[in-house]
Amino acid sequence: MNTQELVETARKMVADDKGLLAMDESNPTCNKRFAPLGIPQTVDARRAYRELIVSTPALGECITGAILYDETIRQHTKDGTLFAKAIANAGIIPGIKVDTGAKDLAGHPGEKITEGLDGLRDRLKEYFQMGARFAKWRAVIAVGAGIPSRGCIEANAQALARYAALCQEAGLVPVVEPEVLMAGEHSLDRCGEVTEEVLRTVFIQLHEQRVLLEGMILKPNMVLPGSLCPRQETVDEVADATVRCLLRAVPAAVPGVAFLSGGQSCELASARLNAMNVRFKSRMPWALAFSFARAIQQPALEIWRGEESNVPAAQQALIHRARCNRAARRGEYHAAMEQTSTNIPQLTKTAA
Ligand code: 13P
């Protein structure tokens, strides 16, 4: 393991007030996003969409790393350049999703375990050779009556830690993503309790598996009220609850925390990240960044709709969201940013 390189890559991933772009939807998830917009659910359409993203002008001004999916990292842009190379040429670090998805956890109705450890060492070697320098693994924790169980939290935390250790052995920075889902009627307080318990358990397991904290990135959910909870707290209340939880559970040695967006609207995701950086930047030991998929991509996807002629407008929408989130890292995002950028239709639409 080259510790120095791992630490350096992790640091770069959250440097300069930039963040990560998740474009690693599995084929079923990508198809699910395409279907309501009438975009063909084909290898070709997925390739064209990913080319639209990576060829967005000036993307590297706001994005340090892009997470690819296995299908995409093997594909080329129209001019024959491998996606990982095209990304690196844009000054962006290529990353790769390496879990194989969340499956039902035996004996635990309503709960999931993320799979993908079998054969992972060899897959990581191949991805490194293809140019990837970081990886992602997402664990999914649902909140509901009697869940999450300890069995679910511990099984997922152990898998995350074993994945992270294998990544570091292979020279890849692990992005450790335990996602407490927003779906449900639960309160913000309940999300805070569950998130804190999950993060504590994850860091115990990371320690047990000898993961170098300086050479990883944490990708958590924000602490939010459930999407069906009647009480929806303000942006500042969400920022306070999220940072309080992280300060209690995330060791200071971790260089960066990069949130997932989890189905929040684009504007709320930016506003909440902004509020955290406005209110707490001087008190936080780690960089507080973003690793959004939907909250960066969704407006662009809705404009593109599979039409070549829509590519420039879609790229404009994509870079707009990337800029909003970079501003949020600096604590300089404000709602007026959504109005002042011209020729970006549908900015008030929420992410699916
Ligand atoms: P969202 O930002 O759409 O939640 O996706 C982030 C991600 O990478 C999920 O694994």
CSV table of C-alpha atoms and ligand atoms in Angstrom, one decimal:
chain,number,residue,atom,x,y,z
A,1,MET,CA,0.0,0.0,0.0
A,2,ASN,CA,1.4,3.4,-0.9
A,3,THR,CA,0.1,5.4,2.0
A,4,GLN,CA,1.4,8.7,0.8
A,5,GLU,CA,-0.5,8.4,-2.5
A,6,LEU,CA,-3.7,7.4,-0.8
A,7,VAL,CA,-3.6,10.3,1.5
A,8,GLU,CA,-2.7,12.7,-1.3
A,9,THR,CA,-5.6,11.4,-3.5
A,10,ALA,CA,-8.1,11.7,-0.7
A,11,ARG,CA,-7.0,15.2,0.1
A,12,LYS,CA,-7.3,16.2,-3.6
A,13,MET,CA,-10.8,14.7,-3.8
A,14,VAL,CA,-12.1,17.4,-1.4
A,15,ALA,CA,-9.7,20.2,-2.1
A,16,ASP,CA,-10.4,23.7,-3.4
A,17,ASP,CA,-14.0,23.8,-2.4
A,18,LYS,CA,-14.9,21.3,-5.2
A,19,GLY,CA,-16.7,18.0,-4.9
A,20,LEU,CA,-17.4,14.7,-6.5
A,21,LEU,CA,-19.9,13.8,-9.2
A,22,ALA,CA,-21.6,10.5,-8.9
A,23,MET,CA,-22.4,9.2,-12.4
A,24,ASP,CA,-22.2,5.5,-11.4
A,25,GLU,CA,-25.9,4.5,-11.7
A,26,SER,CA,-26.1,0.8,-12.3
A,27,ASN,CA,-27.9,-0.2,-15.5
A,28,PRO,CA,-31.2,-0.8,-13.8
A,29,THR,CA,-31.0,2.6,-11.9
A,30,CYS,CA,-29.9,4.5,-15.1
A,31,ASN,CA,-32.8,2.9,-17.0
A,32,LYS,CA,-35.2,3.8,-14.3
A,33,ARG,CA,-34.1,7.5,-14.6
A,34,PHE,CA,-34.4,7.3,-18.5
A,35,ALA,CA,-37.8,5.6,-18.7
A,36,PRO,CA,-40.0,8.5,-17.5
A,37,LEU,CA,-38.3,10.8,-20.0
A,38,GLY,CA,-38.8,8.5,-22.9
A,39,ILE,CA,-35.0,8.0,-23.4
A,40,PRO,CA,-34.2,4.6,-24.9
A,41,GLN,CA,-32.8,2.2,-22.2
A,42,THR,CA,-29.9,1.0,-24.3
A,43,VAL,CA,-26.1,0.7,-23.9
A,44,ASP,CA,-25.7,3.4,-26.6
A,45,ALA,CA,-28.0,5.9,-24.8
A,46,ARG,CA,-26.2,5.3,-21.5
A,47,ARG,CA,-22.9,5.9,-23.3
A,48,ALA,CA,-24.1,9.1,-25.0
A,49,TYR,CA,-25.4,10.4,-21.7
A,50,ARG,CA,-22.2,9.7,-19.9
A,51,GLU,CA,-20.3,11.4,-22.7
A,52,LEU,CA,-22.5,14.5,-22.3
A,53,ILE,CA,-21.5,14.6,-18.7
A,54,VAL,CA,-17.8,14.2,-19.0
A,55,SER,CA,-17.5,16.6,-21.9
A,56,THR,CA,-19.2,19.4,-20.1
A,57,PRO,CA,-16.9,22.4,-20.5
A,58,ALA,CA,-15.2,23.6,-17.4
A,59,LEU,CA,-16.5,20.7,-15.3
A,60,GLY,CA,-13.1,20.4,-13.6
A,61,GLU,CA,-13.5,23.9,-12.1
A,62,CYS,CA,-16.1,22.4,-9.7
A,63,ILE,CA,-15.6,18.7,-9.7
A,64,THR,CA,-12.5,16.8,-8.4
A,65,GLY,CA,-13.6,13.2,-9.0
A,66,ALA,CA,-16.2,11.4,-11.1
A,67,ILE,CA,-17.6,8.0,-10.1
A,68,LEU,CA,-18.1,5.6,-13.0
A,69,TYR,CA,-20.0,2.3,-13.3
A,70,ASP,CA,-18.4,-0.9,-14.7
A,71,GLU,CA,-20.2,-0.5,-18.1
A,72,THR,CA,-19.0,3.1,-18.5
A,73,ILE,CA,-15.3,2.6,-17.5
A,74,ARG,CA,-15.1,0.1,-20.4
A,75,GLN,CA,-16.7,2.5,-22.9
A,76,HIS,CA,-15.1,5.2,-25.1
A,77,THR,CA,-16.1,8.8,-26.1
A,78,LYS,CA,-17.0,9.3,-29.8
A,79,ASP,CA,-13.4,10.1,-30.6
A,80,GLY,CA,-12.3,6.8,-29.2
A,81,THR,CA,-11.0,7.9,-25.8
A,82,LEU,CA,-11.7,5.7,-22.8
A,83,PHE,CA,-14.0,7.4,-20.3
A,84,ALA,CA,-11.4,7.2,-17.5
A,85,LYS,CA,-8.8,8.9,-19.8
A,86,ALA,CA,-11.3,11.6,-20.9
A,87,ILE,CA,-12.1,12.4,-17.3
A,88,ALA,CA,-8.4,12.5,-16.3
A,89,ASN,CA,-7.8,14.8,-19.4
A,90,ALA,CA,-10.4,17.2,-17.9
A,91,GLY,CA,-8.4,17.3,-14.6
A,92,ILE,CA,-10.8,15.0,-12.8
A,93,ILE,CA,-9.9,11.9,-10.9
A,94,PRO,CA,-11.7,8.7,-12.2
A,95,GLY,CA,-13.5,6.6,-9.6
A,96,ILE,CA,-15.5,3.4,-9.8
A,97,LYS,CA,-18.5,1.9,-8.0
A,98,VAL,CA,-17.5,-1.6,-6.9
A,99,ASP,CA,-20.4,-2.9,-4.9
A,100,THR,CA,-22.8,-5.2,-6.8
A,101,GLY,CA,-26.0,-3.9,-5.2
A,102,ALA,CA,-28.1,-4.1,-2.1
A,103,LYS,CA,-30.0,-7.4,-1.7
A,104,ASP,CA,-32.6,-8.6,0.9
A,105,LEU,CA,-30.9,-9.4,4.2
A,106,ALA,CA,-31.9,-13.0,5.3
A,107,GLY,CA,-34.0,-13.1,8.4
A,108,HIS,CA,-34.5,-9.3,8.4
A,109,PRO,CA,-37.6,-8.3,6.5
A,110,GLY,CA,-37.4,-4.8,5.0
A,111,GLU,CA,-33.6,-4.6,5.4
A,112,LYS,CA,-30.8,-4.9,2.9
A,113,ILE,CA,-27.2,-6.0,2.7
A,114,THR,CA,-24.8,-4.8,0.1
A,115,GLU,CA,-22.9,-7.5,-1.8
A,116,GLY,CA,-19.7,-7.5,-3.9
A,117,LEU,CA,-16.8,-8.7,-1.7
A,118,ASP,CA,-16.3,-12.0,-3.6
A,119,GLY,CA,-13.6,-11.5,-6.2
A,120,LEU,CA,-13.2,-7.8,-5.2
A,121,ARG,CA,-9.4,-7.9,-4.9
A,122,ASP,CA,-9.0,-8.9,-8.6
A,123,ARG,CA,-11.6,-6.4,-9.8
A,124,LEU,CA,-9.9,-3.6,-7.9
A,125,LYS,CA,-6.5,-4.5,-9.6
A,126,GLU,CA,-8.2,-4.2,-13.0
A,127,TYR,CA,-9.9,-0.9,-12.2
A,128,PHE,CA,-6.6,0.5,-11.0
A,129,GLN,CA,-5.0,-0.5,-14.2
A,130,MET,CA,-7.8,1.2,-16.1
A,131,GLY,CA,-7.0,4.5,-14.3
A,132,ALA,CA,-9.4,4.5,-11.3
A,133,ARG,CA,-7.9,6.0,-8.2
A,134,PHE,CA,-10.9,5.8,-5.9
A,135,ALA,CA,-13.9,3.5,-5.4
A,136,LYS,CA,-17.4,3.6,-3.9
A,137,TRP,CA,-19.5,1.1,-2.0
A,138,ARG,CA,-23.0,2.1,-0.8
A,139,ALA,CA,-24.8,0.4,2.1
A,140,VAL,CA,-28.5,1.1,2.5
A,141,ILE,CA,-30.2,1.5,5.9
A,142,ALA,CA,-34.0,1.8,6.0
A,143,VAL,CA,-35.8,3.5,8.9
A,144,GLY,CA,-39.2,2.2,10.0
A,145,ALA,CA,-41.0,0.3,12.7
A,146,GLY,CA,-38.4,-1.8,14.5
A,147,ILE,CA,-35.7,-1.1,11.9
A,148,PRO,CA,-32.8,-0.7,11.4
A,149,SER,CA,-31.8,-3.8,13.4
A,150,ARG,CA,-28.3,-4.2,14.9
A,151,GLY,CA,-27.9,-7.2,12.7
A,152,CYS,CA,-28.4,-5.0,9.6
A,153,ILE,CA,-26.2,-2.2,10.8
A,154,GLU,CA,-23.3,-4.5,11.8
A,155,ALA,CA,-23.4,-6.6,8.6
A,156,ASN,CA,-23.3,-3.5,6.4
A,157,ALA,CA,-20.6,-1.8,8.5
A,158,GLN,CA,-18.4,-4.9,8.3
A,159,ALA,CA,-18.8,-5.2,4.6
A,160,LEU,CA,-18.0,-1.5,4.1
A,161,ALA,CA,-14.8,-1.9,6.2
A,162,ARG,CA,-13.7,-5.0,4.4
A,163,TYR,CA,-14.2,-3.2,1.1
A,164,ALA,CA,-12.3,-0.2,2.3
A,165,ALA,CA,-9.3,-2.3,3.4
A,166,LEU,CA,-9.2,-4.0,0.0
A,167,CYS,CA,-9.3,-0.7,-1.8
A,168,GLN,CA,-6.4,0.7,0.2
A,169,GLU,CA,-4.4,-2.5,-0.5
A,170,ALA,CA,-5.0,-1.9,-4.2
A,171,GLY,CA,-4.1,1.8,-4.1
A,172,LEU,CA,-7.7,3.1,-4.4
A,173,VAL,CA,-9.2,5.6,-1.9
A,174,PRO,CA,-12.4,4.1,-0.5
A,175,VAL,CA,-15.5,6.3,-0.5
A,176,VAL,CA,-17.4,4.7,2.4
A,177,GLU,CA,-21.2,5.3,1.9
A,178,PRO,CA,-23.6,4.2,4.6
A,179,GLU,CA,-26.9,5.8,3.5
A,180,VAL,CA,-29.7,6.1,6.0
A,181,LEU,CA,-32.7,6.5,3.6
A,182,MET,CA,-34.9,9.5,3.6
A,183,ALA,CA,-38.0,7.4,2.6
A,184,GLY,CA,-40.6,7.2,5.5
A,185,GLU,CA,-42.5,9.0,8.1
A,186,HIS,CA,-39.7,9.2,10.7
A,187,SER,CA,-38.7,12.5,12.3
A,188,LEU,CA,-35.4,14.4,11.9
A,189,ASP,CA,-34.5,13.3,15.5
A,190,ARG,CA,-34.9,9.6,14.6
A,191,CYS,CA,-32.8,10.1,11.5
A,192,GLY,CA,-30.1,11.7,13.7
A,193,GLU,CA,-30.2,8.8,16.2
A,194,VAL,CA,-29.9,6.2,13.4
A,195,THR,CA,-27.2,8.0,11.5
A,196,GLU,CA,-25.1,8.4,14.6
A,197,GLU,CA,-25.4,4.8,15.5
A,198,VAL,CA,-24.6,3.7,12.0
A,199,LEU,CA,-21.5,6.0,11.7
A,200,ARG,CA,-20.2,4.9,15.1
A,201,THR,CA,-20.5,1.3,14.1
A,202,VAL,CA,-18.9,1.9,10.7
A,203,PHE,CA,-15.9,3.6,12.3
A,204,ILE,CA,-15.5,0.8,14.8
A,205,GLN,CA,-15.4,-1.7,11.9
A,206,LEU,CA,-13.0,0.5,9.9
A,207,HIS,CA,-10.7,0.5,12.9
A,208,GLU,CA,-11.0,-3.3,13.3
A,209,GLN,CA,-10.1,-3.8,9.6
A,210,ARG,CA,-7.1,-1.5,9.9
A,211,VAL,CA,-8.4,1.1,7.4
A,212,LEU,CA,-6.3,4.3,7.2
A,213,LEU,CA,-8.7,7.1,8.0
A,214,GLU,CA,-6.5,9.7,6.4
A,215,GLY,CA,-6.8,7.7,3.1
A,216,MET,CA,-10.6,7.5,2.9
A,217,ILE,CA,-13.7,9.7,2.3
A,218,LEU,CA,-17.0,9.4,4.1
A,219,LYS,CA,-20.1,9.7,2.1
A,220,PRO,CA,-23.1,10.0,4.4
A,221,ASN,CA,-26.7,11.2,4.2
A,222,MET,CA,-27.6,14.5,5.7
A,223,VAL,CA,-29.7,14.3,8.9
A,224,LEU,CA,-33.2,14.9,7.4
A,225,PRO,CA,-36.8,14.4,8.4
A,226,GLY,CA,-38.4,11.4,6.5
A,227,SER,CA,-39.9,12.4,3.2
A,228,LEU,CA,-43.4,11.6,4.6
A,229,CYS,CA,-42.9,13.3,8.0
A,230,PRO,CA,-45.4,16.1,8.5
A,231,ARG,CA,-42.8,18.3,10.1
A,232,GLN,CA,-40.1,19.4,7.7
A,233,GLU,CA,-37.4,21.3,9.5
A,234,THR,CA,-35.7,24.5,8.2
A,235,VAL,CA,-32.5,24.5,6.3
A,236,ASP,CA,-30.6,25.8,9.4
A,237,GLU,CA,-32.2,23.1,11.6
A,238,VAL,CA,-31.1,20.4,9.2
A,239,ALA,CA,-27.6,21.9,9.1
A,240,ASP,CA,-27.3,21.9,12.9
A,241,ALA,CA,-28.6,18.4,13.3
A,242,THR,CA,-26.3,17.1,10.6
A,243,VAL,CA,-23.1,18.7,11.8
A,244,ARG,CA,-23.9,17.8,15.5
A,245,CYS,CA,-24.2,14.1,14.4
A,246,LEU,CA,-21.0,14.2,12.4
A,247,LEU,CA,-19.0,15.9,15.1
A,248,ARG,CA,-20.0,13.1,17.5
A,249,ALA,CA,-19.3,10.2,15.2
A,250,VAL,CA,-16.7,11.0,12.6
A,251,PRO,CA,-13.0,11.0,13.6
A,252,ALA,CA,-11.0,14.2,12.8
A,253,ALA,CA,-8.4,12.2,10.9
A,254,VAL,CA,-10.9,11.7,8.0
A,255,PRO,CA,-10.0,14.3,5.4
A,256,GLY,CA,-13.5,14.8,3.9
A,257,VAL,CA,-17.2,14.2,4.3
A,258,ALA,CA,-19.0,14.3,0.9
A,259,PHE,CA,-22.7,14.0,1.2
A,260,LEU,CA,-25.0,12.0,-1.1
A,261,SER,CA,-28.2,13.9,-2.1
A,262,GLY,CA,-30.6,11.0,-1.5
A,263,GLY,CA,-33.6,12.4,-3.3
A,264,GLN,CA,-33.6,15.9,-2.0
A,265,SER,CA,-34.4,18.7,-4.5
A,266,CYS,CA,-31.3,20.2,-6.1
A,267,GLU,CA,-31.9,23.6,-4.4
A,268,LEU,CA,-32.4,22.1,-0.9
A,269,ALA,CA,-29.3,20.0,-1.2
A,270,SER,CA,-27.2,23.1,-2.1
A,271,ALA,CA,-28.9,25.3,0.5
A,272,ARG,CA,-28.4,22.7,3.3
A,273,LEU,CA,-24.7,22.2,2.4
A,274,ASN,CA,-24.3,25.9,2.3
A,275,ALA,CA,-25.8,26.4,5.7
A,276,MET,CA,-23.5,23.9,7.3
A,277,ASN,CA,-20.5,25.6,5.8
A,278,VAL,CA,-21.7,29.1,6.8
A,279,ARG,CA,-22.5,28.1,10.4
A,280,PHE,CA,-19.8,25.6,11.2
A,281,LYS,CA,-16.8,25.8,8.8
A,282,SER,CA,-14.4,27.0,11.4
A,283,ARG,CA,-15.4,24.2,13.9
A,284,MET,CA,-15.2,21.3,11.5
A,285,PRO,CA,-12.1,19.1,11.3
A,286,TRP,CA,-12.9,17.7,7.9
A,287,ALA,CA,-13.9,19.3,4.6
A,288,LEU,CA,-17.7,19.3,4.1
A,289,ALA,CA,-18.2,18.5,0.5
A,290,PHE,CA,-20.7,16.9,-1.9
A,291,SER,CA,-20.8,13.7,-3.9
A,292,PHE,CA,-24.2,14.1,-5.5
A,293,ALA,CA,-25.8,12.2,-8.4
A,294,ARG,CA,-29.4,13.3,-8.8
A,295,ALA,CA,-28.8,16.8,-7.2
A,296,ILE,CA,-26.3,17.5,-9.9
A,297,GLN,CA,-27.6,15.5,-12.9
A,298,GLN,CA,-31.4,15.6,-12.8
A,299,PRO,CA,-32.0,19.0,-14.5
A,300,ALA,CA,-29.5,18.1,-17.2
A,301,LEU,CA,-31.1,14.7,-17.8
A,302,GLU,CA,-34.6,16.3,-18.1
A,303,ILE,CA,-33.3,18.8,-20.7
A,304,TRP,CA,-31.3,16.2,-22.7
A,305,ARG,CA,-34.1,13.6,-23.1
A,306,GLY,CA,-31.9,11.6,-25.5
A,307,GLU,CA,-31.6,14.4,-28.1
A,308,GLU,CA,-28.2,15.4,-29.5
A,309,SER,CA,-29.5,19.0,-30.1
A,310,ASN,CA,-30.2,19.4,-26.4
A,311,VAL,CA,-26.6,18.6,-25.3
A,312,PRO,CA,-25.3,22.2,-24.9
A,313,ALA,CA,-28.4,23.2,-22.8
A,314,ALA,CA,-28.1,20.1,-20.7
A,315,GLN,CA,-24.4,20.7,-20.1
A,316,GLN,CA,-25.2,24.3,-19.1
A,317,ALA,CA,-27.6,22.9,-16.5
A,318,LEU,CA,-25.1,20.4,-15.2
A,319,ILE,CA,-22.3,23.0,-14.8
A,320,HIS,CA,-24.8,25.3,-13.1
A,321,ARG,CA,-25.6,22.7,-10.4
A,322,ALA,CA,-21.9,22.0,-10.0
A,323,ARG,CA,-21.2,25.7,-9.5
A,324,CYS,CA,-24.0,26.1,-7.0
A,325,ASN,CA,-22.5,23.3,-5.0
A,326,ARG,CA,-19.1,24.7,-5.1
A,327,ALA,CA,-20.5,28.0,-3.9
A,328,ALA,CA,-22.3,26.0,-1.1
A,329,ARG,CA,-18.9,24.6,0.0
A,330,ARG,CA,-17.7,28.2,0.4
A,331,GLY,CA,-20.9,29.3,2.1
A,332,GLU,CA,-21.6,31.6,-0.8
A,333,TYR,CA,-24.7,29.9,-2.3
A,334,HIS,CA,-27.9,31.8,-2.3
A,335,ALA,CA,-31.3,31.3,-3.9
A,336,ALA,CA,-30.7,34.2,-6.3
A,337,MET,CA,-28.1,32.1,-8.0
A,338,GLU,CA,-30.9,30.0,-9.4
A,339,GLN,CA,-32.6,33.0,-11.0
A,340,THR,CA,-29.6,34.8,-12.4
A,341,SER,CA,-28.3,32.1,-14.7
A,342,THR,CA,-30.1,32.6,-17.9
A,343,ASN,CA,-31.1,30.0,-20.5
A,344,ILE,CA,-31.4,27.2,-17.9
A,345,PRO,CA,-34.9,25.9,-18.0
A,346,GLN,CA,-36.6,23.9,-15.3
A,347,LEU,CA,-34.4,25.0,-12.5
A,348,THR,CA,-37.1,24.9,-10.0
A,349,LYS,CA,-37.9,21.2,-10.7
A,350,THR,CA,-37.0,18.9,-7.9
A,351,ALA,CA,-34.9,15.8,-8.3
A,352,ALA,CA,-36.7,12.5,-8.5
B,1,13P,P1,-27.7,10.7,-5.0
B,1,13P,O1,-27.0,12.0,-4.8
B,1,13P,O2,-28.7,10.7,-6.1
B,1,13P,O3,-28.4,10.2,-3.7
B,1,13P,O4,-26.7,9.6,-5.3
B,1,13P,C1,-25.5,9.5,-4.7
B,1,13P,C2,-24.9,8.2,-4.8
B,1,13P,O5,-23.8,8.1,-5.4
B,1,13P,C3,-25.7,7.0,-4.3
B,1,13P,O6,-24.8,5.9,-4.2
